mmCIF file of C-alpha atoms in Angstrom:
data_model
loop_
_atom_site.group_PDB
_atom_site.id
_atom_site.type_symbol
_atom_site.label_atom_id
_atom_site.label_comp_id
_atom_site.label_asym_id
_atom_site.label_seq_id
_atom_site.Cartn_x
_atom_site.Cartn_y
_atom_site.Cartn_z
ATOM 1 C CA MET A 1 -0.050 0.019 0.045
ATOM 2 C CA GLU A 2 1.340 3.368 -1.010
ATOM 3 C CA ILE A 3 -0.098 5.201 1.834
ATOM 4 C CA LEU A 4 2.081 3.185 4.212
ATOM 5 C CA GLN A 5 5.193 3.941 2.266
ATOM 6 C CA ILE A 6 4.337 7.782 2.387
ATOM 7 C CA VAL A 7 3.534 7.629 6.151
ATOM 8 C CA GLY A 8 6.646 5.549 6.901
ATOM 9 C CA PHE A 9 9.016 7.850 4.831
ATOM 10 C CA SER A 10 7.332 10.900 6.354
ATOM 11 C CA LEU A 11 7.593 9.747 10.017
ATOM 12 C CA VAL A 12 11.315 8.837 9.639
ATOM 13 C CA ALA A 13 11.917 12.300 8.096
ATOM 14 C CA THR A 14 9.962 13.888 10.858
ATOM 15 C CA PHE A 15 12.016 12.239 13.616
ATOM 16 C CA LEU A 16 15.268 13.023 11.708
ATOM 17 C CA ALA A 17 14.178 16.545 11.409
ATOM 18 C CA LEU A 18 13.408 16.918 14.959
ATOM 19 C CA ILE A 19 16.998 15.553 15.908
ATOM 20 C CA VAL A 20 18.639 17.646 13.369
ATOM 21 C CA LYS A 21 16.814 20.798 14.132
ATOM 22 C CA GLU A 22 18.538 21.166 17.592
ATOM 23 C CA GLN A 23 21.925 21.460 15.869
ATOM 24 C CA LYS A 24 21.208 22.703 12.363
ATOM 25 C CA PRO A 25 17.661 24.208 11.949
ATOM 26 C CA ASN A 26 18.359 25.146 8.285
ATOM 27 C CA PHE A 27 19.125 21.444 7.416
ATOM 28 C CA ALA A 28 16.034 20.461 9.210
ATOM 29 C CA PHE A 29 13.982 22.794 7.104
ATOM 30 C CA LEU A 30 15.613 21.624 3.891
ATOM 31 C CA LEU A 31 14.869 18.027 4.982
ATOM 32 C CA ILE A 32 11.313 18.858 5.301
ATOM 33 C CA VAL A 33 11.144 20.556 1.899
ATOM 34 C CA PHE A 34 12.956 17.619 0.235
ATOM 35 C CA VAL A 35 10.361 15.174 1.784
ATOM 36 C CA GLY A 36 7.459 17.132 0.709
ATOM 37 C CA CYS A 37 8.790 17.250 -2.920
ATOM 38 C CA ALA A 38 9.703 13.607 -2.814
ATOM 39 C CA ILE A 39 6.211 12.737 -1.816
ATOM 40 C CA PHE A 40 4.658 14.942 -4.541
ATOM 41 C CA LEU A 41 6.924 13.173 -7.059
ATOM 42 C CA PHE A 42 6.037 9.686 -5.716
ATOM 43 C CA LEU A 43 2.416 10.617 -6.530
ATOM 44 C CA VAL A 44 2.933 11.970 -9.993
ATOM 45 C CA ASP A 45 1.929 8.587 -11.620
ATOM 46 C CA GLN A 46 -1.374 8.610 -9.663
ATOM 47 C CA ILE A 47 -2.181 12.203 -10.567
ATOM 48 C CA TYR A 48 -1.558 11.191 -14.227
ATOM 49 C CA ALA A 49 -3.758 8.305 -13.993
ATOM 50 C CA ILE A 50 -6.511 10.374 -12.550
ATOM 51 C CA ILE A 51 -6.197 13.056 -15.105
ATOM 52 C CA HIS A 52 -6.264 10.515 -17.945
ATOM 53 C CA MET A 53 -9.393 8.804 -16.339
ATOM 54 C CA ILE A 54 -11.207 12.171 -16.034
ATOM 55 C CA GLU A 55 -10.424 13.039 -19.599
ATOM 56 C CA LYS A 56 -11.741 9.627 -20.958
ATOM 57 C CA ILE A 57 -14.928 10.111 -18.931
ATOM 58 C CA ALA A 58 -15.334 13.574 -20.396
ATOM 59 C CA ILE A 59 -14.798 12.274 -23.974
ATOM 60 C CA ASN A 60 -17.331 9.327 -23.410
ATOM 61 C CA ALA A 61 -19.745 11.986 -22.011
ATOM 62 C CA LYS A 62 -19.115 14.175 -24.904
ATOM 63 C CA VAL A 63 -18.279 17.122 -22.581
ATOM 64 C CA ASN A 64 -16.130 19.998 -24.066
ATOM 65 C CA LEU A 65 -12.598 19.201 -22.982
ATOM 66 C CA VAL A 66 -11.842 22.980 -22.558
ATOM 67 C CA TYR A 67 -14.099 22.900 -19.447
ATOM 68 C CA VAL A 68 -12.484 19.738 -18.060
ATOM 69 C CA GLU A 69 -8.993 21.065 -18.628
ATOM 70 C CA THR A 70 -10.021 24.226 -16.940
ATOM 71 C CA ILE A 71 -11.372 22.521 -13.880
ATOM 72 C CA LEU A 72 -8.070 20.226 -13.796
ATOM 73 C CA LYS A 73 -6.021 23.427 -13.884
ATOM 74 C CA ILE A 74 -8.065 24.916 -10.963
ATOM 75 C CA ILE A 75 -7.571 21.825 -8.876
ATOM 76 C CA GLY A 76 -3.914 22.003 -9.612
ATOM 77 C CA ILE A 77 -3.515 25.515 -8.651
ATOM 78 C CA ALA A 78 -5.310 24.671 -5.348
ATOM 79 C CA TYR A 79 -2.953 21.867 -4.602
ATOM 80 C CA ILE A 80 0.161 23.856 -5.643
ATOM 81 C CA ALA A 81 -0.929 26.788 -3.622
ATOM 82 C CA GLU A 82 -1.625 24.771 -0.513
ATOM 83 C CA PHE A 83 1.634 22.929 -0.840
ATOM 84 C CA ALA A 84 3.663 26.081 -1.107
ATOM 85 C CA ALA A 85 1.738 27.715 1.781
ATOM 86 C CA GLN A 86 2.461 24.829 4.123
ATOM 87 C CA ILE A 87 6.098 24.927 3.279
ATOM 88 C CA THR A 88 6.140 28.609 3.892
ATOM 89 C CA LYS A 89 4.296 28.229 7.151
ATOM 90 C CA ASP A 90 6.981 25.604 8.189
ATOM 91 C CA ALA A 91 9.598 28.157 7.552
ATOM 92 C CA GLY A 92 7.704 30.510 10.013
ATOM 93 C CA GLN A 93 6.510 32.881 7.392
ATOM 94 C CA GLY A 94 2.887 32.927 8.015
ATOM 95 C CA ALA A 95 2.302 36.267 6.397
ATOM 96 C CA ILE A 96 3.834 35.056 3.076
ATOM 97 C CA ALA A 97 1.667 31.904 3.300
ATOM 98 C CA ALA A 98 -1.492 33.837 3.586
ATOM 99 C CA LYS A 99 -0.534 35.876 0.433
ATOM 100 C CA ILE A 100 0.267 32.564 -1.566
ATOM 101 C CA GLU A 101 -3.257 31.260 -0.599
ATOM 102 C CA MET A 102 -4.728 34.475 -1.588
ATOM 103 C CA GLY A 103 -2.977 34.414 -4.887
ATOM 104 C CA GLY A 104 -4.191 30.968 -5.447
ATOM 105 C CA LYS A 105 -7.864 31.940 -4.812
ATOM 106 C CA ILE A 106 -7.627 34.829 -7.140
ATOM 107 C CA LEU A 107 -6.133 32.763 -9.957
ATOM 108 C CA ILE A 108 -8.862 30.071 -9.306
ATOM 109 C CA LEU A 109 -11.611 32.807 -9.615
ATOM 110 C CA ALA A 110 -9.950 34.153 -12.801
ATOM 111 C CA MET A 111 -10.033 30.826 -14.365
ATOM 112 C CA ALA A 112 -13.449 29.895 -13.286
ATOM 113 C CA ILE A 113 -15.067 33.034 -14.913
ATOM 114 C CA PRO A 114 -15.384 31.508 -18.482
ATOM 115 C CA ILE A 115 -17.213 28.365 -16.940
ATOM 116 C CA LEU A 116 -19.378 30.724 -14.758
ATOM 117 C CA THR A 117 -20.184 32.744 -17.842
ATOM 118 C CA VAL A 118 -21.293 29.644 -19.769
ATOM 119 C CA LEU A 119 -23.241 28.362 -16.875
ATOM 120 C CA ILE A 120 -25.144 31.706 -16.391
ATOM 121 C CA GLU A 121 -25.891 31.853 -20.153
ATOM 122 C CA THR A 122 -27.181 28.320 -20.081
ATOM 123 C CA ILE A 123 -29.381 29.200 -17.176
ATOM 124 C CA ILE A 124 -30.718 32.254 -18.841
ATOM 125 C CA GLN A 125 -31.519 30.270 -22.025
ATOM 126 C CA MET A 126 -33.623 27.739 -20.004
ATOM 127 C CA ILE A 127 -35.864 30.633 -18.589
ATOM 128 C CA PRO A 128 -38.927 31.193 -20.671
ATOM 129 C CA SER A 129 -39.301 34.598 -22.109
#
């Protein structure tokens, strides 16, 4: 099970970071960043499989792929912003982390506008005149 590998790797890194933090706090932080990136890279195959499956479902359902791609980009922005904000919080920079989260939210809103526009236009067309 992959989750056991992730949890085991994370726990070992956490204990090692706690030990190293007493002598070299900078190395402990770098270790935590490395572990976060390694876990993300470990999951890239799963992410690819999920994206491929969603695209196949969209094609079978005859959904415009532009909308699916936009939604996947929005999800990606959310995950990347969360990851960056957590790393920044670990570094003790809560104010910067808040700005990263705000930036992610604004980018998500900007990308969602075309989908919201089509949704509103569809609803307006359904209302009898």
